[in-house]
Coordinates of C-alpha atoms in Angstrom, one line a residue:
Chain W
M179 CA 50.5 67.7 -38.4
S180 CA 50.1 64.1 -37.5
M181 CA 52.8 62.5 -35.4
I182 CA 51.5 59.0 -35.4
E183 CA 49.1 57.5 -37.8
I184 CA 47.7 54.1 -37.7
K185 CA 45.6 52.4 -40.4
N186 CA 43.6 49.3 -40.1
L187 CA 45.8 47.6 -37.6
H188 CA 45.1 44.0 -36.9
K189 CA 46.7 41.7 -34.3
Y190 CA 46.4 38.2 -33.8
F191 CA 47.7 36.1 -30.8
G192 CA 47.3 32.6 -32.3
D193 CA 43.5 32.4 -33.2
L194 CA 42.5 35.3 -31.0
E195 CA 42.3 38.6 -32.7
V196 CA 43.2 41.1 -30.1
L197 CA 43.1 44.2 -32.4
R198 CA 40.4 44.2 -34.9
G199 CA 41.0 47.2 -37.3
I200 CA 42.3 50.2 -35.3
D201 CA 42.4 53.6 -37.0
L202 CA 44.0 56.3 -35.0
T203 CA 45.9 59.5 -35.7
V204 CA 47.7 61.3 -32.9
D205 CA 48.7 65.0 -33.7
E206 CA 52.1 66.5 -32.5
S207 CA 51.8 67.6 -28.8
E208 CA 48.7 65.9 -28.2
V209 CA 48.2 63.7 -25.2
V210 CA 45.9 60.6 -25.8
C211 CA 44.8 58.3 -23.0
L212 CA 44.0 54.8 -23.8
I213 CA 41.4 53.2 -21.4
G214 CA 39.4 50.1 -21.3
S215 CA 39.1 46.8 -19.3
S216 CA 42.0 44.3 -19.0
G217 CA 42.3 42.3 -22.1
S218 CA 40.7 44.8 -24.2
G219 CA 43.9 45.2 -26.5
K220 CA 45.1 48.6 -25.3
S221 CA 48.7 47.6 -24.3
T222 CA 48.9 45.5 -27.3
L223 CA 48.0 48.6 -29.3
L224 CA 50.8 50.6 -27.6
R225 CA 53.3 47.6 -28.2
C226 CA 52.6 47.6 -31.8
I227 CA 53.4 51.0 -32.4
N228 CA 57.0 50.4 -31.6
F229 CA 57.0 46.8 -32.8
L230 CA 57.4 45.2 -29.5
E231 CA 54.5 43.2 -30.9
E232 CA 54.5 42.5 -34.7
K233 CA 51.3 43.6 -36.1
N234 CA 49.5 41.2 -38.5
E235 CA 47.7 43.7 -40.8
G236 CA 47.6 47.5 -41.3
E237 CA 50.2 50.3 -41.4
I238 CA 51.6 52.6 -38.9
Y239 CA 53.4 55.9 -39.7
I240 CA 55.5 57.8 -37.1
D241 CA 56.5 61.3 -38.0
G242 CA 55.6 60.6 -41.7
Q243 CA 57.7 57.4 -42.0
L244 CA 56.2 53.9 -42.3
V245 CA 57.2 51.5 -39.5
T246 CA 58.7 48.3 -40.8
A247 CA 60.5 45.6 -39.2
K248 CA 63.7 46.7 -41.4
D249 CA 64.3 50.1 -39.8
I250 CA 62.8 49.5 -36.6
N251 CA 65.7 50.5 -34.5
Q252 CA 65.8 53.8 -36.1
I253 CA 62.2 54.5 -35.6
R254 CA 62.4 53.3 -31.9
Q255 CA 64.7 56.2 -31.4
K256 CA 61.9 58.4 -32.0
V257 CA 59.4 56.6 -29.7
G258 CA 60.2 56.4 -26.1
M259 CA 58.6 53.7 -24.1
V260 CA 57.9 53.7 -20.2
F261 CA 56.8 50.1 -18.9
Q262 CA 54.6 49.2 -16.0
R263 CA 57.3 47.6 -14.4
F264 CA 60.0 50.0 -15.1
N265 CA 62.5 47.7 -16.5
L266 CA 65.5 49.8 -15.5
F267 CA 68.8 48.1 -15.9
P268 CA 69.8 46.6 -12.6
H269 CA 73.4 46.4 -13.0
M270 CA 73.8 50.2 -14.0
T271 CA 73.5 53.1 -11.7
V272 CA 70.7 55.7 -12.2
L273 CA 72.9 57.9 -14.2
Q274 CA 74.2 55.0 -16.4
N275 CA 70.7 54.0 -17.0
V276 CA 69.9 57.5 -18.4
M277 CA 73.2 57.6 -20.1
E278 CA 73.0 54.1 -21.9
G279 CA 70.8 55.1 -24.9
P280 CA 72.5 58.1 -26.1
I281 CA 76.0 56.3 -25.7
T282 CA 75.3 53.0 -27.2
V283 CA 72.3 53.9 -29.7
K284 CA 73.6 57.5 -30.7
K285 CA 77.3 57.1 -30.0
M286 CA 77.2 60.3 -28.0
D287 CA 80.5 61.0 -26.2
Q288 CA 80.5 60.5 -22.5
K289 CA 80.8 63.9 -21.3
K290 CA 77.7 65.1 -23.4
A291 CA 75.8 62.2 -22.3
R292 CA 76.6 62.8 -18.6
E293 CA 75.5 66.4 -18.9
L294 CA 72.2 65.4 -20.7
A295 CA 71.6 62.7 -18.2
M296 CA 72.2 64.9 -15.1
A297 CA 69.8 67.5 -16.7
L298 CA 67.1 65.0 -17.2
L299 CA 67.5 63.6 -13.5
E300 CA 67.3 67.3 -12.3
K301 CA 64.0 67.4 -14.2
V302 CA 62.5 64.3 -12.6
N303 CA 64.0 65.5 -9.3
L304 CA 66.3 62.6 -8.7
L305 CA 69.8 64.2 -9.1
D306 CA 70.8 63.2 -5.5
K307 CA 70.3 59.5 -6.5
A308 CA 72.3 59.5 -9.6
D309 CA 74.9 57.1 -8.2
E310 CA 72.5 54.7 -6.5
Y311 CA 71.5 51.5 -8.1
P312 CA 67.8 51.0 -9.1
A313 CA 67.3 48.3 -6.3
M314 CA 68.0 51.1 -3.7
L315 CA 65.1 53.2 -5.1
S316 CA 61.3 53.2 -4.5
G317 CA 59.0 52.2 -7.1
G318 CA 58.1 55.9 -7.9
Q319 CA 61.6 56.9 -8.2
Q320 CA 62.5 54.0 -10.4
Q321 CA 59.7 55.0 -12.8
R322 CA 60.8 58.6 -12.8
V323 CA 64.2 57.3 -13.7
A324 CA 62.7 55.2 -16.6
I325 CA 60.8 58.3 -17.6
A326 CA 64.3 60.2 -17.8
R327 CA 65.9 57.2 -19.5
S328 CA 63.2 57.3 -22.5
L329 CA 63.7 61.2 -22.6
A330 CA 67.4 60.8 -23.1
M331 CA 66.9 59.6 -26.4
E332 CA 64.8 62.9 -27.3
P333 CA 61.8 61.0 -28.6
K334 CA 59.0 62.6 -30.8
V335 CA 56.6 60.5 -29.0
I336 CA 56.5 58.8 -25.6
L337 CA 54.3 55.7 -25.0
F338 CA 53.4 54.9 -21.5
D339 CA 52.3 51.4 -20.7
E340 CA 50.2 51.6 -17.4
P341 CA 53.1 53.6 -15.7
T342 CA 51.4 53.7 -12.3
S343 CA 49.9 50.2 -12.1
A344 CA 52.9 48.6 -10.2
L345 CA 53.2 51.3 -7.8
D346 CA 52.1 51.8 -4.1
P347 CA 49.2 54.4 -4.0
E348 CA 51.1 56.9 -2.1
L349 CA 53.9 56.9 -5.1
V350 CA 51.3 57.4 -7.9
G351 CA 51.4 61.1 -7.5
E352 CA 55.0 61.7 -8.0
V353 CA 54.9 59.8 -11.4
L354 CA 51.9 61.5 -12.6
G355 CA 53.4 64.9 -11.6
V356 CA 56.3 64.3 -13.9
M357 CA 54.0 63.1 -16.7
N358 CA 51.9 66.1 -16.3
D359 CA 54.9 68.4 -16.7
L360 CA 55.8 66.6 -20.0
A361 CA 52.3 67.2 -21.2
K362 CA 52.7 70.8 -20.4
E363 CA 56.0 71.0 -22.3
G364 CA 53.9 70.1 -25.5
R365 CA 55.2 66.5 -25.8
T366 CA 53.3 63.8 -27.8
M367 CA 52.3 61.3 -25.5
I368 CA 50.2 57.9 -25.8
I369 CA 49.2 56.7 -22.3
V370 CA 47.6 53.5 -21.4
T371 CA 46.2 54.0 -18.0
H372 CA 43.8 53.2 -15.2
E373 CA 44.1 56.7 -13.5
M374 CA 40.9 58.1 -14.7
G375 CA 41.4 61.3 -12.6
F376 CA 44.8 61.9 -14.5
A377 CA 43.3 61.0 -17.8
K378 CA 40.6 63.6 -17.1
E379 CA 43.1 66.4 -16.2
V380 CA 46.0 65.9 -18.8
A381 CA 44.5 64.3 -21.8
D382 CA 43.6 66.0 -25.0
R383 CA 41.7 63.0 -26.0
V384 CA 40.5 59.9 -24.4
I385 CA 40.0 56.5 -26.2
F386 CA 37.9 53.7 -25.0
I387 CA 39.1 50.5 -26.3
H388 CA 36.6 47.3 -26.3
E389 CA 37.3 44.0 -27.7
G390 CA 40.1 45.1 -30.0
Q391 CA 38.3 48.0 -31.4
I392 CA 37.9 51.9 -30.5
A393 CA 34.6 51.8 -29.0
E394 CA 34.3 55.7 -28.3
E395 CA 36.6 58.4 -28.4
G396 CA 36.4 62.1 -27.5
T397 CA 37.6 64.9 -25.1
P398 CA 37.6 63.9 -21.5
E399 CA 34.4 65.6 -20.8
D400 CA 32.8 63.9 -23.5
I401 CA 34.0 60.4 -22.3
F402 CA 33.5 60.8 -18.5
D403 CA 30.6 63.2 -18.4
R404 CA 28.7 62.1 -21.3
P405 CA 29.5 58.5 -22.3
E406 CA 27.3 57.3 -24.9
N407 CA 28.6 53.7 -25.6
E408 CA 26.8 51.2 -23.1
R409 CA 30.3 49.3 -22.6
L410 CA 31.9 52.5 -21.7
Q411 CA 29.2 53.3 -19.3
N412 CA 29.5 50.0 -17.7
F413 CA 33.3 50.2 -17.6
L414 CA 33.1 53.7 -16.0
G415 CA 30.5 52.5 -13.7
Q416 CA 32.7 49.7 -12.3
I417 CA 35.9 51.7 -11.7
L418 CA 34.2 55.1 -10.7
V419 CA 32.5 53.6 -7.8
Chain U
M178 CA 101.1 1.2 20.0
D179 CA 104.6 1.7 19.1
A180 CA 103.7 0.2 15.5
I181 CA 100.9 2.9 15.1
I182 CA 103.4 5.8 15.8
N183 CA 106.1 4.3 13.7
N184 CA 103.8 3.8 10.8
S185 CA 102.6 7.2 11.0
I186 CA 106.2 8.8 11.3
E187 CA 106.9 6.9 8.2
F188 CA 103.9 8.0 6.6
F189 CA 104.5 11.5 7.0
K190 CA 108.3 11.2 6.3
T191 CA 107.2 9.8 2.8
V192 CA 104.6 12.8 2.4
V193 CA 107.4 15.3 3.2
E194 CA 109.9 13.5 0.8
F195 CA 107.6 13.4 -2.0
A196 CA 105.4 16.6 -1.8
P197 CA 108.3 18.6 -3.6
K198 CA 108.7 16.2 -6.2
F199 CA 104.8 16.7 -7.2
I200 CA 105.5 20.2 -7.9
P201 CA 106.1 19.7 -11.9
G202 CA 102.9 17.7 -11.9
V203 CA 100.9 20.2 -10.1
I204 CA 102.1 22.8 -12.4
L205 CA 100.8 20.9 -15.3
T206 CA 97.5 20.3 -13.7
L207 CA 97.0 24.2 -13.2
Q208 CA 98.0 24.6 -16.8
L209 CA 95.6 22.3 -18.0
A210 CA 92.7 23.6 -15.7
F211 CA 93.5 27.1 -16.6
F212 CA 93.4 26.8 -20.3
S213 CA 90.5 24.4 -20.4
I214 CA 88.5 26.7 -18.2
I215 CA 89.3 30.0 -20.2
L216 CA 88.8 28.3 -23.8
G217 CA 85.9 26.4 -22.2
M218 CA 84.3 29.8 -21.2
I219 CA 84.9 31.3 -24.7
I220 CA 83.4 28.3 -26.4
G221 CA 80.5 28.2 -23.8
L222 CA 79.6 32.0 -24.6
V223 CA 80.0 31.6 -28.3
V224 CA 77.7 28.3 -28.3
A225 CA 75.2 29.8 -26.0
V226 CA 74.8 32.9 -28.0
L227 CA 74.6 31.0 -31.3
K228 CA 72.0 28.7 -29.9
L229 CA 69.8 31.9 -29.3
T230 CA 70.1 33.3 -32.9
K231 CA 67.2 32.8 -35.2
Y232 CA 69.1 30.6 -37.6
K233 CA 67.8 27.0 -37.0
W234 CA 70.8 25.2 -38.7
L235 CA 73.3 26.9 -36.2
K236 CA 71.1 25.9 -33.2
K237 CA 71.0 22.3 -34.6
I238 CA 74.8 22.2 -34.9
M239 CA 75.3 23.6 -31.5
D240 CA 72.7 21.0 -30.3
V241 CA 74.9 18.0 -31.8
Y242 CA 77.9 19.2 -30.4
I243 CA 76.5 19.5 -27.0
T244 CA 74.8 16.1 -27.3
I245 CA 78.1 14.3 -28.4
V246 CA 80.3 15.8 -25.7
R247 CA 77.8 15.6 -22.7
G248 CA 76.8 12.0 -23.9
T249 CA 80.3 10.2 -24.1
P250 CA 82.8 10.0 -21.5
L251 CA 85.5 12.4 -21.5
L252 CA 88.2 9.6 -21.3
L253 CA 86.8 8.6 -24.7
Q254 CA 86.9 12.1 -26.0
L255 CA 90.6 12.2 -25.0
Y256 CA 91.4 8.8 -26.7
F257 CA 89.7 10.1 -29.7
I258 CA 91.7 13.3 -30.1
F259 CA 95.2 11.8 -29.2
Y260 CA 94.9 8.2 -30.7
G261 CA 91.9 8.7 -33.1
L262 CA 92.5 11.7 -35.1
P263 CA 96.0 10.6 -36.2
S264 CA 94.3 7.9 -38.2
L265 CA 92.6 10.6 -40.2
G266 CA 95.9 12.1 -40.6
I267 CA 95.6 14.6 -37.8
M268 CA 98.5 14.6 -35.4
I269 CA 98.3 16.7 -32.4
D270 CA 100.8 16.6 -29.5
S271 CA 99.5 15.4 -26.0
F272 CA 99.4 18.7 -24.3
P273 CA 97.4 20.6 -27.1
S274 CA 95.3 17.3 -27.4
A275 CA 94.4 17.5 -23.7
I276 CA 93.7 21.2 -23.9
I277 CA 91.3 20.7 -26.9
A278 CA 89.4 17.8 -25.4
L279 CA 89.2 19.5 -22.0
A280 CA 88.2 22.8 -23.4
L281 CA 85.6 21.4 -25.7
H282 CA 84.1 19.2 -22.9
N283 CA 83.9 22.3 -20.5
G284 CA 82.5 24.3 -23.3
A285 CA 79.5 22.2 -23.9
Y286 CA 78.7 22.4 -20.0
I287 CA 79.6 26.0 -19.6
S288 CA 77.3 26.9 -22.7
E289 CA 74.4 25.4 -21.0
I290 CA 75.2 27.2 -18.0
F291 CA 75.1 30.5 -19.7
R292 CA 72.1 29.7 -21.8
G293 CA 70.2 29.1 -18.6
S294 CA 71.1 32.3 -17.1
I295 CA 70.6 34.5 -20.2
E296 CA 67.2 32.9 -20.6
S297 CA 66.5 33.7 -16.8
I298 CA 67.1 37.5 -17.3
D299 CA 63.3 39.2 -17.3
Y300 CA 62.2 39.6 -20.8
G301 CA 61.6 43.1 -19.9
Q302 CA 65.2 43.9 -19.8
R303 CA 65.4 43.0 -23.6
E304 CA 62.3 45.1 -24.4
A305 CA 63.6 48.2 -22.5
A306 CA 66.9 47.9 -24.2
R307 CA 65.2 47.5 -27.7
S308 CA 62.7 50.1 -27.3
L309 CA 65.7 52.7 -26.8
G310 CA 66.5 51.6 -30.4
M311 CA 69.4 49.0 -29.4
T312 CA 70.0 46.1 -32.0
K313 CA 69.4 42.7 -30.6
W314 CA 73.4 42.2 -30.2
Q315 CA 73.7 45.5 -28.4
A316 CA 71.0 44.8 -26.1
M317 CA 72.5 41.3 -25.5
K318 CA 76.0 42.8 -24.9
R319 CA 75.1 45.8 -22.8
V320 CA 72.1 44.6 -20.8
V321 CA 71.5 40.8 -20.9
L322 CA 75.2 39.3 -20.8
P323 CA 76.4 41.5 -17.8
Q324 CA 73.3 40.2 -15.8
A325 CA 73.4 36.9 -16.8
F326 CA 77.1 36.4 -16.3
K327 CA 76.7 37.2 -12.6
R328 CA 73.8 34.7 -12.3
S329 CA 75.9 32.1 -13.8
V330 CA 78.9 32.5 -11.2
P331 CA 77.9 29.7 -8.7
A332 CA 77.4 27.3 -11.6
L333 CA 80.6 28.2 -13.1
G334 CA 82.5 27.6 -9.8
N335 CA 81.2 24.1 -9.8
Q336 CA 82.3 23.5 -13.5
F337 CA 85.7 24.9 -12.8
I338 CA 86.0 22.4 -10.0
I339 CA 85.1 19.6 -11.9
A340 CA 87.7 20.9 -14.7
V341 CA 90.4 20.9 -12.1
K342 CA 89.6 17.2 -11.1
D343 CA 88.9 16.2 -14.8
S344 CA 92.4 17.3 -15.9
S345 CA 93.5 14.1 -14.2
L346 CA 92.3 12.3 -17.2
A347 CA 94.9 13.7 -19.3
S348 CA 97.3 11.3 -17.5
V349 CA 96.0 8.5 -20.0
I350 CA 97.6 10.6 -23.0
T351 CA 101.0 10.6 -21.5
I352 CA 100.7 13.8 -19.8
T353 CA 102.7 13.7 -16.5
E354 CA 100.3 15.7 -14.5
T355 CA 99.8 15.1 -10.7
M356 CA 97.9 11.6 -11.0
L357 CA 100.2 10.2 -13.4
L358 CA 103.2 11.1 -11.2
A359 CA 101.4 9.6 -8.3
R360 CA 101.1 6.4 -10.2
Q361 CA 104.7 6.5 -11.2
F362 CA 106.0 7.0 -7.7
G363 CA 103.7 4.6 -6.4
A364 CA 104.9 1.9 -8.8
A365 CA 108.4 2.8 -8.1
T366 CA 108.5 2.8 -4.1
F367 CA 105.4 0.5 -3.5
N368 CA 104.4 3.1 -0.8
V369 CA 101.2 3.9 -2.4
F370 CA 99.2 5.4 0.4
P371 CA 101.4 8.4 1.5
I372 CA 101.9 9.2 -2.1
Y373 CA 98.2 9.3 -3.2
F374 CA 97.4 11.2 0.1
T375 CA 99.9 13.9 -1.2
A376 CA 98.4 13.9 -4.6
G377 CA 94.9 14.4 -3.0
V378 CA 96.1 17.2 -0.6
Y379 CA 97.4 19.1 -3.8
Y380 CA 94.0 18.6 -5.5
L381 CA 92.3 20.0 -2.2
I382 CA 94.4 23.1 -2.2
I383 CA 93.8 23.9 -5.7
T384 CA 90.0 23.7 -5.4
M385 CA 89.7 25.3 -2.2
G386 CA 91.8 28.1 -3.5
L387 CA 89.5 28.2 -6.5
T388 CA 86.5 28.1 -4.3
K389 CA 87.8 31.2 -2.5
V390 CA 88.6 33.2 -5.4
L391 CA 85.2 32.6 -6.7
S392 CA 83.4 33.6 -3.4
I393 CA 85.4 37.0 -3.7
V394 CA 84.2 37.4 -7.3
E395 CA 80.8 36.6 -6.4
Q396 CA 80.9 39.3 -3.5
K397 CA 82.1 41.9 -5.9
L398 CA 79.5 41.3 -8.3
K399 CA 76.8 41.6 -5.8
V400 CA 77.3 45.0 -4.7
N401 CA 74.4 46.6 -6.6
E402 CA 71.9 44.3 -5.2
R403 CA 69.6 44.7 -2.4

């Protein structure tokens, strides 16, 4: 069953057409990695899926429901988002950050939300940091909290926008580890990443985006070992020195 | 030499004699400052939030309010409300008139303080809140405003101190607060210097106390920052 269906998506920033007709279907439990050079439109595509950017043309269905501006708040509850720069709420403790969505949006009672948040913090291995403020945590720990925060809404899909790009190299592993666990649980994930090793290992499908269009897609083996598109070959040549 | 000593003794005698007589005026000054700050904060918050809504006409109205209040002297605003409005058939007593004028005046400045600090909050904060499914208002209330408020404390402190001192202008609409008392005592005794000195000390005590309270608030709010 398809969890996300995107039809003929176009997005303009002023006169610049950043997305030039994207068609994409993501199945339930599928892990899709979006790769491409900077400015290719991969982050914009991700942000259009939960309306952080408003699309200009095309249709997006999530879990069979057409995404419109009107019921976007309800749809966003089904779509978790993890940002490059974490965007944790600095005035709340780690635990409060994770409880915030369920309490404010789902009106879950405090006790239940706390139990849920504690379980999620345990999952990302940060139970001992529950009462710290984000500023006291390393980047890797902050990003794991951000993942727990998005999981707290029990989303059907999780979008990752370059989740490890702002991290020190030695902290990348712990975040990718958590994402790997999520993939194994059968969660539907769309990941914009520059971590080719990770994409190779975790993705069911890799999509190469070039100048706002899907230039090539396939299994990690197809994309990394037998790239056909010349742009993709150049791109891989540049990053896999 | 003797003259200096004698004059100083006279001076402080007058200060000690008149200091207690200022108390009713000081209480009025405190009341004016307190209400104009509290109401000014409420007006400031409402105006700042309304200015950020998508309704252009609301934003226009708020801009007109801020432009008028910031662009005309407070003295004139006090005259307008107390002496001007009655000619339109609106009679307001002197104390509420003063509170209204001072609160509207502070509200305009405070709204700009709030708007600045709201806009200084990283846009990613709003995006993170919205992507959890929060409405715009929930994101504002739960995520943006608490952080913005903390950032506005130093500038608010400034405005509060100005509010204390500006309350002295209420004397022109017959409110016998500290400065009007000083003028009356001075006219009655012709001993102007020690009396105005006393008034000045009272203002300093109030503003220094306020500064202390604000720095405690600021420290309390800082706990969760690196």
